Short mmCIF file of C-alpha atoms in Angstrom, two decimals:
data_model
loop_
_atom_site.label_atom_id
_atom_site.label_comp_id
_atom_site.label_asym_id
_atom_site.label_seq_id
_atom_site.Cartn_x
_atom_site.Cartn_y
_atom_site.Cartn_z
CA MET Q 1007 0.53 -22.73 17.11
CA SER Q 1008 0.65 -21.12 20.54
CA THR Q 1009 -1.21 -17.94 21.43
CA THR Q 1010 -0.68 -15.37 24.11
CA ARG Q 1011 -2.57 -12.46 25.60
CA ALA Q 1012 0.00 -10.66 27.78
CA PHE Q 1013 2.18 -9.29 25.03
CA TYR Q 1014 1.56 -5.55 24.53
CA PRO Q 1015 2.21 -2.65 26.93
CA ILE Q 1016 -1.18 -0.94 26.42
CA GLY Q 1017 -4.55 -2.24 27.55
CA THR Q 1018 -5.87 -5.23 29.46
CA PRO Q 1019 -5.30 -8.63 27.84
CA GLY Q 1020 -8.50 -9.90 26.25
CA VAL Q 1021 -10.29 -6.53 26.50
CA PRO Q 1022 -10.67 -4.27 23.44
CA TRP Q 1023 -9.25 -0.80 23.74
CA THR Q 1024 -11.39 2.14 24.74
CA GLU Q 1025 -10.61 5.75 23.90
CA ALA Q 1026 -8.29 5.84 26.93
CA GLU Q 1027 -6.07 3.09 25.50
CA ARG Q 1028 -6.11 4.69 22.07
CA ALA Q 1029 -4.99 7.96 23.63
CA ALA Q 1030 -2.21 6.16 25.49
CA TRP Q 1031 -1.10 4.54 22.24
CA LEU Q 1032 -1.13 7.89 20.43
CA ALA Q 1033 0.99 9.48 23.14
CA ARG Q 1034 3.73 6.94 22.39
CA GLN Q 1035 4.00 7.89 18.71
CA ARG Q 1036 6.89 10.10 17.61
CA ARG Q 1037 7.57 11.94 14.38
CA LEU Q 1038 10.64 10.26 12.87
CA ARG Q 1039 10.85 11.68 9.35
CA SER Q 1040 9.37 14.43 7.21
CA HIS Q 1041 6.59 13.96 4.68
CA ALA Q 1042 7.25 17.48 3.42
CA ASP Q 1043 10.95 16.81 2.79
CA ASP Q 1044 10.63 13.29 1.43
CA VAL Q 1045 7.36 13.34 -0.49
CA LEU Q 1046 6.07 16.85 -1.08
CA ALA Q 1047 9.46 18.09 -2.24
CA ALA Q 1048 9.76 15.16 -4.66
CA ILE Q 1049 6.29 15.85 -6.04
CA GLU Q 1050 7.17 19.52 -6.47
CA ARG Q 1051 10.15 18.55 -8.63
CA LEU Q 1052 7.79 16.61 -10.91
CA ARG Q 1053 5.41 19.49 -11.63
CA GLY Q 1054 7.04 20.13 -14.98
CA ASP Q 1055 5.96 16.74 -16.30
CA TRP Q 1056 2.81 15.99 -14.28
CA ASP Q 1057 -0.32 17.74 -13.12
CA VAL Q 1058 -0.37 17.81 -9.32
CA VAL Q 1059 -3.83 17.30 -7.81
CA GLU Q 1060 -4.57 18.10 -4.17
CA TYR Q 1061 -7.43 15.76 -3.39
CA GLY Q 1062 -7.86 16.56 0.28
CA THR Q 1063 -6.27 17.55 3.55
CA LEU Q 1064 -5.50 15.23 6.42
CA ASP Q 1065 -6.11 16.98 9.73
CA TYR Q 1066 -4.52 15.57 12.88
CA PRO Q 1067 -4.11 18.64 15.13
CA PRO Q 1068 -1.77 20.34 15.46
CA GLU Q 1069 -0.62 18.93 12.10
CA THR Q 1070 -2.24 19.02 8.69
CA TYR Q 1071 -1.08 17.23 5.56
CA PRO Q 1072 -2.00 17.94 1.93
CA LEU Q 1073 -3.01 14.78 0.08
CA LEU Q 1074 -1.43 14.91 -3.38
CA ALA Q 1075 -1.67 12.84 -6.55
CA LEU Q 1076 0.24 13.01 -9.82
CA ARG Q 1077 -1.90 12.96 -12.95
CA SER Q 1078 -0.85 12.57 -16.58
CA ARG Q 1079 -0.37 15.93 -18.25
CA ASP Q 1080 -2.16 14.67 -21.40
CA TRP Q 1081 -5.20 13.35 -19.50
CA ASN Q 1082 -7.83 11.98 -21.87
CA ALA Q 1083 -11.09 10.46 -20.66
CA ALA Q 1084 -11.28 8.32 -23.79
CA ARG Q 1085 -8.26 6.29 -22.67
CA PRO Q 1086 -8.03 3.58 -20.00
CA LEU Q 1087 -6.56 4.60 -16.67
CA ALA Q 1088 -3.81 3.11 -14.51
CA LEU Q 1089 -3.73 3.76 -10.76
CA VAL Q 1090 -0.55 3.44 -8.68
CA THR Q 1091 -0.86 3.80 -4.90
CA GLY Q 1092 1.90 3.82 -2.30
CA GLY Q 1093 2.15 4.51 1.39
CA VAL Q 1094 -1.29 3.23 2.36
CA HIS Q 1095 0.70 1.87 5.29
CA GLY Q 1096 3.02 4.73 6.09
CA TYR Q 1097 5.87 2.59 7.34
CA GLU Q 1098 6.21 0.71 4.04
CA THR Q 1099 8.86 2.99 2.58
CA SER Q 1100 9.68 1.37 -0.75
CA GLY Q 1101 6.08 1.77 -1.86
CA VAL Q 1102 6.37 5.55 -1.49
CA ARG Q 1103 9.82 5.75 -3.05
CA GLY Q 1104 8.92 3.27 -5.80
CA ALA Q 1105 5.85 5.27 -6.82
CA LEU Q 1106 7.90 8.47 -6.97
CA ALA Q 1107 10.75 6.79 -8.87
CA PHE Q 1108 8.33 5.41 -11.44
CA ALA Q 1109 6.74 8.83 -11.91
CA GLN Q 1110 10.14 10.48 -12.34
CA ASN Q 1111 11.83 7.95 -14.58
CA HIS Q 1112 9.17 6.02 -16.47
CA GLY Q 1113 5.86 7.86 -16.55
CA HIS Q 1114 6.70 9.43 -19.91
CA GLU Q 1115 6.98 5.98 -21.48
CA TYR Q 1116 3.18 5.60 -21.31
CA ALA Q 1117 2.19 9.01 -22.65
CA GLY Q 1118 -0.65 8.76 -25.15
CA ARG Q 1119 -1.30 5.09 -24.36
CA ILE Q 1120 -2.87 5.12 -20.90
CA ASP Q 1121 -3.70 7.81 -18.37
CA LEU Q 1122 -1.70 7.57 -15.15
CA LEU Q 1123 -2.77 8.53 -11.65
CA VAL Q 1124 0.00 8.08 -9.07
CA VAL Q 1125 -0.73 8.59 -5.37
CA PRO Q 1126 2.70 8.19 -3.73
CA CYS Q 1127 1.76 8.51 -0.06
CA VAL Q 1128 -1.83 7.81 0.97
CA SER Q 1129 -1.04 8.03 4.72
CA PRO Q 1130 1.36 10.92 5.45
CA TRP Q 1131 0.84 10.98 9.24
CA ALA Q 1132 1.77 7.31 9.43
CA TYR Q 1133 4.67 7.87 7.00
CA GLU Q 1134 6.23 10.34 9.42
CA ARG Q 1135 5.84 7.95 12.35
CA ILE Q 1136 6.84 4.84 10.39
CA HIS Q 1137 3.57 3.23 11.41
CA ARG Q 1138 0.82 1.06 9.97
CA TRP Q 1139 -2.15 2.85 11.55
CA ASN Q 1140 -3.40 6.41 11.42
CA ALA Q 1141 -3.64 8.69 14.47
CA HIS Q 1142 -6.86 6.98 15.59
CA ALA Q 1143 -5.24 3.51 15.64
CA VAL Q 1144 -7.19 2.60 12.49
CA ASP Q 1145 -5.64 0.64 9.61
CA PRO Q 1146 -6.42 2.51 6.37
CA ASN Q 1147 -5.94 -0.72 4.42
CA ARG Q 1148 -8.92 -2.32 6.08
CA SER Q 1149 -11.04 0.81 5.67
CA PHE Q 1150 -11.73 1.24 1.96
CA ARG Q 1151 -15.49 0.97 2.25
CA ALA Q 1152 -18.59 3.14 2.61
CA ASP Q 1153 -18.56 5.31 5.74
CA SER Q 1154 -14.85 4.63 6.11
CA PRO Q 1155 -13.40 5.19 9.61
CA ALA Q 1156 -10.11 6.37 8.02
CA ALA Q 1157 -9.89 9.83 6.47
CA GLU Q 1158 -7.00 8.61 4.31
CA SER Q 1159 -9.15 5.92 2.73
CA ALA Q 1160 -12.23 8.12 2.32
CA ALA Q 1161 -10.22 10.82 0.54
CA LEU Q 1162 -8.70 8.37 -1.93
CA MET Q 1163 -12.08 6.83 -2.71
CA ALA Q 1164 -13.52 10.31 -3.34
CA LEU Q 1165 -10.63 11.09 -5.70
CA LEU Q 1166 -11.33 7.93 -7.71
CA ALA Q 1167 -15.11 8.19 -7.78
CA PRO Q 1168 -15.47 10.23 -11.02
CA PHE Q 1169 -13.41 7.85 -13.14
CA ARG Q 1170 -13.12 4.54 -11.30
CA ASP Q 1171 -15.07 2.80 -14.08
CA ARG Q 1172 -12.26 3.33 -16.59
CA VAL Q 1173 -9.43 2.01 -14.41
CA LEU Q 1174 -7.82 -0.86 -16.30
CA VAL Q 1175 -5.03 -1.65 -13.84
CA HIS Q 1176 -4.27 -0.82 -10.21
CA ILE Q 1177 -0.93 -1.53 -8.54
CA ASP Q 1178 -0.91 -1.03 -4.76
CA LEU Q 1179 2.63 -0.96 -3.34
CA HIS Q 1180 3.31 -2.51 0.07
CA GLU Q 1181 5.96 -4.16 2.24
CA THR Q 1182 5.98 -7.00 4.75
CA THR Q 1183 8.52 -6.18 7.46
CA ASP Q 1184 9.90 -7.70 10.64
CA THR Q 1185 7.96 -5.08 12.61
CA ASP Q 1186 4.74 -6.68 11.37
CA GLU Q 1187 5.50 -9.48 13.81
CA SER Q 1188 7.31 -7.53 16.55
CA GLU Q 1189 4.91 -4.56 16.77
CA PHE Q 1190 1.92 -4.32 14.48
CA ARG Q 1191 0.29 -7.74 14.83
CA PRO Q 1192 0.68 -7.73 18.63
CA ALA Q 1193 -0.76 -4.19 18.70
CA LEU Q 1194 -3.70 -5.27 16.55
CA ALA Q 1195 -4.50 -8.17 18.85
CA ALA Q 1196 -4.24 -5.92 21.91
CA ARG Q 1197 -6.45 -3.25 20.35
CA ASP Q 1198 -9.14 -5.78 19.52
CA GLY Q 1199 -8.87 -7.80 22.75
CA ALA Q 1200 -7.87 -10.89 20.78
CA ASP Q 1201 -5.27 -13.60 21.14
CA TRP Q 1202 -2.04 -12.99 19.30
CA VAL Q 1203 -0.93 -15.91 17.18
CA PRO Q 1204 2.80 -15.55 16.43
CA GLY Q 1205 3.63 -16.00 12.77
CA SER Q 1206 6.55 -15.75 10.38
CA ILE Q 1207 7.74 -13.20 7.86
CA PRO Q 1208 8.43 -14.40 4.28
CA ASP Q 1209 11.87 -13.59 2.92
CA GLY Q 1210 11.32 -12.05 -0.48
CA PHE Q 1211 8.89 -10.36 -2.82
CA TYR Q 1212 5.34 -11.65 -3.32
CA LEU Q 1213 1.99 -10.51 -4.71
CA VAL Q 1214 -1.61 -10.58 -3.52
CA ASP Q 1215 -4.18 -11.25 -6.24
CA ASP Q 1216 -7.95 -10.74 -5.93
CA SER Q 1217 -9.37 -14.16 -5.07
CA GLU Q 1218 -12.78 -13.21 -6.48
CA HIS Q 1219 -11.39 -12.07 -9.86
CA PRO Q 1220 -7.98 -13.73 -10.24
CA GLN Q 1221 -5.70 -12.93 -13.16
CA PRO Q 1222 -2.92 -15.54 -13.00
CA GLY Q 1223 -1.23 -14.51 -16.25
CA PHE Q 1224 -1.03 -10.90 -15.09
CA GLN Q 1225 0.43 -11.86 -11.69
CA ALA Q 1226 2.96 -14.19 -13.33
CA ALA Q 1227 4.16 -11.41 -15.63
CA VAL Q 1228 4.79 -9.14 -12.64
CA ILE Q 1229 6.62 -11.88 -10.73
CA GLU Q 1230 8.79 -12.62 -13.76
CA ALA Q 1231 9.82 -8.97 -14.06
CA VAL Q 1232 10.55 -8.54 -10.35
CA ALA Q 1233 12.60 -11.76 -10.24
CA ARG Q 1234 15.17 -9.99 -12.41
CA VAL Q 1235 15.60 -7.40 -9.64
CA THR Q 1236 15.24 -9.28 -6.35
CA HIS Q 1237 14.32 -12.71 -5.02
CA ILE Q 1238 10.77 -14.05 -4.81
CA ALA Q 1239 9.47 -15.31 -1.47
CA PRO Q 1240 9.19 -19.10 -1.22
CA ALA Q 1241 6.23 -20.86 0.36
CA ASP Q 1242 6.66 -22.01 3.95
CA GLU Q 1243 6.49 -25.64 5.08
CA ARG Q 1244 2.67 -25.53 4.83
CA GLY Q 1245 2.75 -24.20 1.28
CA GLU Q 1246 1.66 -20.76 2.49
CA ILE Q 1247 2.80 -17.15 2.70
CA ILE Q 1248 1.55 -15.21 5.76
CA GLY Q 1249 -1.08 -17.87 6.34
CA SER Q 1250 -2.51 -17.97 2.81
CA PRO Q 1251 -1.99 -20.78 0.28
CA VAL Q 1252 0.49 -20.04 -2.48
CA VAL Q 1253 -1.47 -20.36 -5.73
CA ALA Q 1254 1.54 -19.76 -8.02
CA PRO Q 1255 5.18 -18.89 -7.36
CA GLY Q 1256 5.15 -15.75 -5.24
CA VAL Q 1257 1.37 -15.26 -5.41
CA ILE Q 1258 -1.37 -15.52 -2.78
CA GLU Q 1259 -4.99 -14.35 -2.94
CA TYR Q 1260 -7.30 -12.23 -0.77
CA PRO Q 1261 -10.92 -11.12 -1.32
CA VAL Q 1262 -9.75 -7.53 -1.61
CA GLN Q 1263 -13.11 -5.77 -1.73
CA ARG Q 1264 -14.67 -7.72 1.14
CA LEU Q 1265 -11.62 -6.97 3.31
CA GLY Q 1266 -11.77 -3.24 2.55
CA LEU Q 1267 -8.31 -3.25 0.97
CA CYS Q 1268 -6.98 -0.48 -1.25
CA ALA Q 1269 -6.63 -2.95 -4.13
CA GLY Q 1270 -10.43 -3.31 -4.21
CA ILE Q 1271 -11.41 0.34 -4.65
CA THR Q 1272 -11.79 0.37 -8.43
CA GLY Q 1273 -12.89 -3.11 -9.44
CA ALA Q 1274 -10.29 -2.91 -12.19
CA PRO Q 1275 -9.75 -6.01 -14.34
CA TYR Q 1276 -6.06 -6.09 -13.39
CA VAL Q 1277 -5.23 -5.61 -9.73
CA THR Q 1278 -2.24 -6.56 -7.62
CA THR Q 1279 -0.76 -5.73 -4.25
CA THR Q 1280 3.01 -5.89 -4.06
CA GLU Q 1281 4.81 -7.02 -0.92
CA VAL Q 1282 8.54 -6.35 -0.58
CA TYR Q 1283 10.67 -7.59 2.34
CA PRO Q 1284 13.07 -4.72 3.18
CA ASP Q 1285 14.61 -6.52 6.17
CA SER Q 1286 16.03 -9.32 4.05
CA ALA Q 1287 19.76 -9.94 4.25
CA SER Q 1288 19.58 -10.64 0.52
CA ALA Q 1289 18.11 -7.30 -0.61
CA THR Q 1290 19.15 -3.66 -0.35
CA PRO Q 1291 16.79 -0.67 -0.01
CA GLU Q 1292 17.64 0.21 -3.59
CA GLN Q 1293 16.59 -3.26 -4.75
CA CYS Q 1294 13.31 -2.92 -2.87
CA ASP Q 1295 12.58 0.39 -4.59
CA ALA Q 1296 13.58 -1.09 -7.95
CA ALA Q 1297 11.30 -4.09 -7.36
CA GLN Q 1298 8.34 -1.77 -6.89
CA VAL Q 1299 9.18 0.08 -10.10
CA ALA Q 1300 9.61 -3.19 -12.00
CA ALA Q 1301 6.21 -4.37 -10.73
CA ILE Q 1302 4.50 -1.18 -11.89
CA ARG Q 1303 6.03 -1.32 -15.36
CA ALA Q 1304 5.28 -5.01 -15.83
CA ALA Q 1305 1.69 -4.52 -14.69
CA LEU Q 1306 1.14 -1.64 -17.10
CA ASP Q 1307 2.81 -3.44 -19.99
CA TYR Q 1308 0.72 -6.57 -19.48
CA ALA Q 1309 -2.54 -4.63 -19.15
CA LEU Q 1310 -1.84 -2.64 -22.31
CA ALA Q 1311 -1.00 -5.83 -24.22
CA HIS Q 1312 -4.12 -7.62 -22.93
CA PRO Q 1313 -6.88 -4.97 -22.67
CA ILE Q 1314 -10.18 -5.94 -21.10
CA ALA Q 1315 -13.27 -3.82 -21.72
CA ARG Q 1316 -15.20 -2.77 -18.63
#
């Protein structure tokens, strides 16, 4: 596959960005939607049924953002815990909306059976700019590790620290979009002074399992549920999705902890990362949101039916 260096309007091809290039990149970013209107207002409407936890503040002067999570009203440390995260990449809209829709419409179905912690929008600055990175041109979903360079990632890890050992299942909600190829991957290569290798975007829903602790039955149950809502991404001509071998229909694997991904923060027995394709001609935004909700419900149902002691 061909590579190219002269592909992005910031920086010198082959040379990693300095603070000057990062500042030039930041100056190009524009606020395109409102975290307060879309997320905070929705969380406020859920206060009657959920406890709202402010687990930090994101400070990107002149703007600050409260970091909020929804916690089961009947929280009980003797029960297993389910974690739902959305908006780790702010531009991946159905993850945010899917997390909120699940909390509004289905959270009550699990009362008394499993504690729920729903973090609808991990990266509010990026949500407003419909971007993958934070204001420092750092990808939060490669930053879930000690001494994290991303405040978004560090705050979420601190929230989970007191009870991460009782997390049974973690569903991290994402999207793969056309802008991955037109903007974000070229920007990543430019930032790091690397060659950009053009790729392809899979048409459909798929999952990322943890290659170091795979749970094929769990992933298959989620795929089966989502297939009733929207189509599952096929493998490409090499038997891959985004460069990784397809290990089962609609499933690839990553070493989630070694890569610093959100899905690796708890070490839960059941972990999956959803990937919805919102630019598909065969899916509507409503289907994408519904696919995220279906994935959450299927993941919880499977984990409750097949408990694993930690």
